[in-house]
Short mmCIF file of C-alpha atoms and ligand atoms in Angstrom, two decimals:
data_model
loop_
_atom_site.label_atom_id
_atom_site.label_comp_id
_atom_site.label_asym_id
_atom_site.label_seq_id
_atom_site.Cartn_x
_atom_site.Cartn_y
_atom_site.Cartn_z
CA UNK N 1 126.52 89.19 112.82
CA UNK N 2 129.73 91.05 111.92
CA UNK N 3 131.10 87.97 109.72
CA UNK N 4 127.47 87.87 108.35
CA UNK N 5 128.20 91.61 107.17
CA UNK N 6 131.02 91.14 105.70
CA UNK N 7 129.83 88.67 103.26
CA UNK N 8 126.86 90.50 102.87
CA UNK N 9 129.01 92.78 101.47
CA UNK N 10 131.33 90.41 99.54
CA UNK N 11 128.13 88.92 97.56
CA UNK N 12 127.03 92.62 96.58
CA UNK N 13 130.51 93.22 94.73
CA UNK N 14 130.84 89.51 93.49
CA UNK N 15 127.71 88.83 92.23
CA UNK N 16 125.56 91.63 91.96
CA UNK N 17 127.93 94.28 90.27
CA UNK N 18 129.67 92.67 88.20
CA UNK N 19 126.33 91.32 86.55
CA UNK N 20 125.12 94.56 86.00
CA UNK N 21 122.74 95.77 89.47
CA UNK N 22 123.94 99.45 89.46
CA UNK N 23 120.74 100.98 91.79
CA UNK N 24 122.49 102.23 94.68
CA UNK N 25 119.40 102.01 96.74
CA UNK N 26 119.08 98.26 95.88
CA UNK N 27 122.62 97.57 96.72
CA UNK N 28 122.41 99.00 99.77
CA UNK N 29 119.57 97.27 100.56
CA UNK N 30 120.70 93.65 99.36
CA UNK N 31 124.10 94.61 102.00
CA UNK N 32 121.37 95.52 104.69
CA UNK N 33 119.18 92.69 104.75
CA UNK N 34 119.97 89.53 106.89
CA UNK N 35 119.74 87.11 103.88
CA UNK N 36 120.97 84.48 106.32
CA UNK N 37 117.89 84.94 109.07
CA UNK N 38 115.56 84.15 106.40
CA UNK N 39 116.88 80.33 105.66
CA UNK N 40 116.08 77.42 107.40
CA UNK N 41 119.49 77.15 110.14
CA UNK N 42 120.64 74.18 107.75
CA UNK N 43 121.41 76.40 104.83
CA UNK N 44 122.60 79.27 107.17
CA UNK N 45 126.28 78.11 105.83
CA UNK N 46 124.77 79.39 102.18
CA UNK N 47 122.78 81.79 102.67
CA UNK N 48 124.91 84.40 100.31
CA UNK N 49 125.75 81.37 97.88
CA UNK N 50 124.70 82.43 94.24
CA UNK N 51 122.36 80.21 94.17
CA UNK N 52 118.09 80.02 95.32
CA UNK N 53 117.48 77.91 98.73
CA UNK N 54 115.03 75.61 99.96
CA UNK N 55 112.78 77.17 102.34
CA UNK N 56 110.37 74.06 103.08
CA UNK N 57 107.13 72.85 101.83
CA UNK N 58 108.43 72.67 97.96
CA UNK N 59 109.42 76.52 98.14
CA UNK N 60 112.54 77.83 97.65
CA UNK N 61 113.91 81.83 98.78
CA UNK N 62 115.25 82.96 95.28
CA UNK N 63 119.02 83.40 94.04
CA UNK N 64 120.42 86.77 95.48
CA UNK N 65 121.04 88.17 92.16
CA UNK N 66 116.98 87.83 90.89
CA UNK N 67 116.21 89.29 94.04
CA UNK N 68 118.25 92.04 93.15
CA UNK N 69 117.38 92.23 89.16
CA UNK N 70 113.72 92.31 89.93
CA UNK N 71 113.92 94.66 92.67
CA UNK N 72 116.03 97.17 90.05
CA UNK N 73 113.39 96.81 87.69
CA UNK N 74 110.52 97.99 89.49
CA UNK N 75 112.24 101.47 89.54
CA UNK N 76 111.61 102.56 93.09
CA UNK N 77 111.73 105.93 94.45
CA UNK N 78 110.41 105.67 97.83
CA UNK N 79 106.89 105.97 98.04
CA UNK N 80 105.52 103.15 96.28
CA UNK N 81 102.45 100.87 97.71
CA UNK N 82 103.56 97.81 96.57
CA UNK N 83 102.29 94.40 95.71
CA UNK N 84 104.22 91.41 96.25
CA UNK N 85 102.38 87.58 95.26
CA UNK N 86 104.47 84.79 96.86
CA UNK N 87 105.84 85.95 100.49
CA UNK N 88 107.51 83.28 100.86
CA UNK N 89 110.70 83.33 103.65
CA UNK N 90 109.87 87.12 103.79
CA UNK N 91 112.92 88.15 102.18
CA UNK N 92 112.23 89.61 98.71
CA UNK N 93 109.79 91.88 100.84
CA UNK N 94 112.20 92.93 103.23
CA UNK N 95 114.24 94.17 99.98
CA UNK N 96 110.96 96.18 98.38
CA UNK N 97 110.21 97.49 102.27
CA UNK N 98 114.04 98.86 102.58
CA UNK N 99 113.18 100.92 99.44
CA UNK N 100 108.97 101.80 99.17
CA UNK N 101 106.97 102.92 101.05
CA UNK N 102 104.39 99.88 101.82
CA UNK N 103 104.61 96.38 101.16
CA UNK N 104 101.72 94.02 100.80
CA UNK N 105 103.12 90.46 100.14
CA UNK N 106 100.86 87.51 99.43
CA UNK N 107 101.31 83.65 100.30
CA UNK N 108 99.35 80.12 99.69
CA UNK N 109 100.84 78.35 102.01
CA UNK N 110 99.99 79.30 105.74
CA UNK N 111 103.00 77.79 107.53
CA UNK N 112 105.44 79.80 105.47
CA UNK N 113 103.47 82.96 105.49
CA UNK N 114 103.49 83.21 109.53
CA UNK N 115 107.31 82.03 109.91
CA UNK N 116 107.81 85.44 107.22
CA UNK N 117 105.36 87.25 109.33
CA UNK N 118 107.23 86.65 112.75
CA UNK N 119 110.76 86.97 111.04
CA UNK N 120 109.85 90.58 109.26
CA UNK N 121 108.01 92.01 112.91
CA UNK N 122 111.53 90.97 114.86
CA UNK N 123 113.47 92.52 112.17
CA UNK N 124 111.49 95.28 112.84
CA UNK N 125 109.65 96.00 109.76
CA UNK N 126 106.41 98.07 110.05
CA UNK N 127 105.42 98.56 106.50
CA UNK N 128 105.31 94.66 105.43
CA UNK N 129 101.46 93.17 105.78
CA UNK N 130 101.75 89.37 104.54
CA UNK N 131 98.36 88.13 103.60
CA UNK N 132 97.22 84.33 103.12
CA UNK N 133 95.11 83.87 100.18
CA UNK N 134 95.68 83.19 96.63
CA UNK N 135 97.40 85.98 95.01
CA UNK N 136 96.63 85.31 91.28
CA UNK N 137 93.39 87.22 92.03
CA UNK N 138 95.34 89.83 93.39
CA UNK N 139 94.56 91.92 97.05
CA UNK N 140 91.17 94.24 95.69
CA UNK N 141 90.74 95.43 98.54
CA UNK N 142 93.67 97.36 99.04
CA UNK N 143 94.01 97.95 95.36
CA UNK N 144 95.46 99.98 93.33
CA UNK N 145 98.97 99.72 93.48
CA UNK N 146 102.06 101.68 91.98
CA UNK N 147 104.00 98.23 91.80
CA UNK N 148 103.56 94.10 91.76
CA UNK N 149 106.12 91.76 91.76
CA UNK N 150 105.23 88.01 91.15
CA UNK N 151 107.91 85.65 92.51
CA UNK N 152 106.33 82.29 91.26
CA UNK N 153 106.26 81.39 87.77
CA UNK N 154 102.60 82.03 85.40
CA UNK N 155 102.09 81.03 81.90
CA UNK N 156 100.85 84.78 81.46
CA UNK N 157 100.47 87.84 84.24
CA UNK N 158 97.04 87.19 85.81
CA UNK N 159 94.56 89.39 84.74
CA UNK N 160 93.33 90.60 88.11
CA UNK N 161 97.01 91.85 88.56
CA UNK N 162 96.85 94.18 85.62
CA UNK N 163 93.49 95.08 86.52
CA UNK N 164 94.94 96.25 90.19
CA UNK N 165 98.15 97.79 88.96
CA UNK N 166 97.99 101.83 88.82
CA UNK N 167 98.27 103.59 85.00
CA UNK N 168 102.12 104.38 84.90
CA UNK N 169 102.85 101.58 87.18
CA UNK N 170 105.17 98.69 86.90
CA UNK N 171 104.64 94.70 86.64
CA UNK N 172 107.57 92.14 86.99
CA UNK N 173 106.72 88.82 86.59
CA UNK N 174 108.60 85.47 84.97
CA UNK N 175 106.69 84.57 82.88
CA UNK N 176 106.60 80.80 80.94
CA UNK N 177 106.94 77.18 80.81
CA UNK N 178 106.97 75.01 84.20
CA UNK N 179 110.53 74.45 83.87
CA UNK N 180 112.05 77.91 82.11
CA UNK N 181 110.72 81.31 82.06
CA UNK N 182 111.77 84.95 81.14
CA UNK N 183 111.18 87.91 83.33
CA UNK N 184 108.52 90.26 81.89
CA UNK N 185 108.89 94.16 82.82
CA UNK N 186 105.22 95.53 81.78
CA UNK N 187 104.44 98.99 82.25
CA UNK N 188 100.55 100.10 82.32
CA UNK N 189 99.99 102.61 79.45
CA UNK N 190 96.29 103.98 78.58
CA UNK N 191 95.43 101.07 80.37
CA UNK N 192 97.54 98.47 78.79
CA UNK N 193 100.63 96.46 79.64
CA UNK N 194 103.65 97.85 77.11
CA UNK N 195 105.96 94.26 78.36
CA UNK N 196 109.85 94.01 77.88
CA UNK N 197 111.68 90.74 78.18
CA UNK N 198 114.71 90.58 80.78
CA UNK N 199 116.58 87.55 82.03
CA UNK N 200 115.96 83.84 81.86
CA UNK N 201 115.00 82.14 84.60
CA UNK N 202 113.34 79.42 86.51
CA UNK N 203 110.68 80.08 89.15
CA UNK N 204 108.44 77.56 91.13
CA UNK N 205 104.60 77.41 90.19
CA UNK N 206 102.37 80.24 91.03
CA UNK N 207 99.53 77.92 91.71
CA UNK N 208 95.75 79.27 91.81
CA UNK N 209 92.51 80.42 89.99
CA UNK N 210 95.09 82.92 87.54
CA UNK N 211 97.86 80.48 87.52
CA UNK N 212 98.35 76.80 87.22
CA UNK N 213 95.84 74.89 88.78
CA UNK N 214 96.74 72.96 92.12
N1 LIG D 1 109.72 85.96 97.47
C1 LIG D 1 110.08 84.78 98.20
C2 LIG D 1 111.24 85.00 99.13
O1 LIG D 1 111.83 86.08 99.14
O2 LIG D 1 111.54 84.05 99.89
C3 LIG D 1 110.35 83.60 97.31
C4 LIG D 1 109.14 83.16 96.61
S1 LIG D 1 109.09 81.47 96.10
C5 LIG D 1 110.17 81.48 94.74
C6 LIG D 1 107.44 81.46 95.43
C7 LIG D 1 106.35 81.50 96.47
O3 LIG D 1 105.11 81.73 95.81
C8 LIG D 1 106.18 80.21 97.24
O4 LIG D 1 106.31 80.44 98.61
C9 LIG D 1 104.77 79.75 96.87
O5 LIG D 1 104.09 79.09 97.92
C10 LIG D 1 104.12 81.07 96.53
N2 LIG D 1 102.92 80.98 95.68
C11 LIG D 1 102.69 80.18 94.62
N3 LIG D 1 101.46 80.42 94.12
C12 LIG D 1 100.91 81.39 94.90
C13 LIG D 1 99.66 82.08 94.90
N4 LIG D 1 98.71 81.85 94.00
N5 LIG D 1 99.45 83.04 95.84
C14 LIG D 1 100.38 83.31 96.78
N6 LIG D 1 101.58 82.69 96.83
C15 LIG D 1 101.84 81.76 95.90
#
């Protein structure tokens, strides 16, 4: 665990610095949380590799540095309810939970939902719920919320997620083709989304009613 530390550490002043993260909290946060835990014990070797992971089932856990760009640019102070769409190993949720105050994360795919589920309770995170459904329609019934972060890649932010997303709050998304896509900042103002572009990138399908079709 020590070792695992260490480079915990190392990847936060090689790859996450240098490229611009400058949010304490999210440093701290990407040196706290057990990156290596949340791939499968094959990849354990890379777990703090620049580079996103297969987790199984077509899925992949997502390069540390998006991680930590998205997390940056949802502006967190603490006591956030956010919305995350696409749990997948659990990780990026861990990250949001280190830093907000409640985390509601959203996966398709039931096998990978409960291996995040059991993962985040042994870690010994209380304010994670992970939901199976299809997130493109969002979670109404726990709606609104101050923040939503899509990890899967849309041709445009779903509707239903603006729709649930507090005035003031903050969407990250990417946002594009199946193969390339840019990651959208929007901010809700008098009830619209003001959107800035940020980084390339490339992002599985989110898949479902808002998204592409399965
Ligand atoms: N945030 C994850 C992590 O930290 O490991 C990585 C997410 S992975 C890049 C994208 C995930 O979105 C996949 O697990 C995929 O099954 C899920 N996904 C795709 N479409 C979805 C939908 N409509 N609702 C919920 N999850 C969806």
């Amino acid at each position: 665990m020590e070792d695992f530390k260490v480079i915990r550490d190392s990847m936060v002043k090689t790859q996450l610095i240098p490229r611009g993260i400058k949010d304490e909290g999210v440093l701290d946060a990407m040196k706290k949380v057990p990156r290596h835990l949340f791939v499968p014990e094959s990849s354990r070797h890379n777990a703090y590799e620049d580079m996103a992971l297969s987790i199984g089932e077509g899925q992949t856990i997502s390069q540390p540095y998006m991680a930590a760009v998205m997390t940056e640019l949802l502006e967190l102070k603490g006591d956030e309810r956010i919305l995350e769409i696409g749990a997948g190993s659990g990780y990026q949720a861990a990250i949001l939970a280190e830093l907000a105050k409640k985390v509601y994360t959203i996966e398709r795919i039931t096998s990978l939902a409960d291996g995040a589920l059991k993962l985040l309770a042994s870690l010994g995170y209380e304010n994670i719920q992970v939901v199976v459904c299809d997130g493109t329609k969002g979670l109404s019934d726990k709606a609104p919320f101050d923040r939503i972060l899509v990890t899967a890649a849309a041709p445009e932010i779903p509707e239903p997620l603006v729709s649930q997303l507090n005035e003031g709050g903050i969407i990250v998304a990417p946002v594009g083709e199946r193969f390339s896509q840019v990651l959208i900042k929007g901010k809700k103002e008098k009830g619209l989304l003001v959107k800035e572009q940020h980084t390339s990138c490339v992002f599985v399908p989110l898949i479902g009613e808002y998204g592409l079709k399965g």
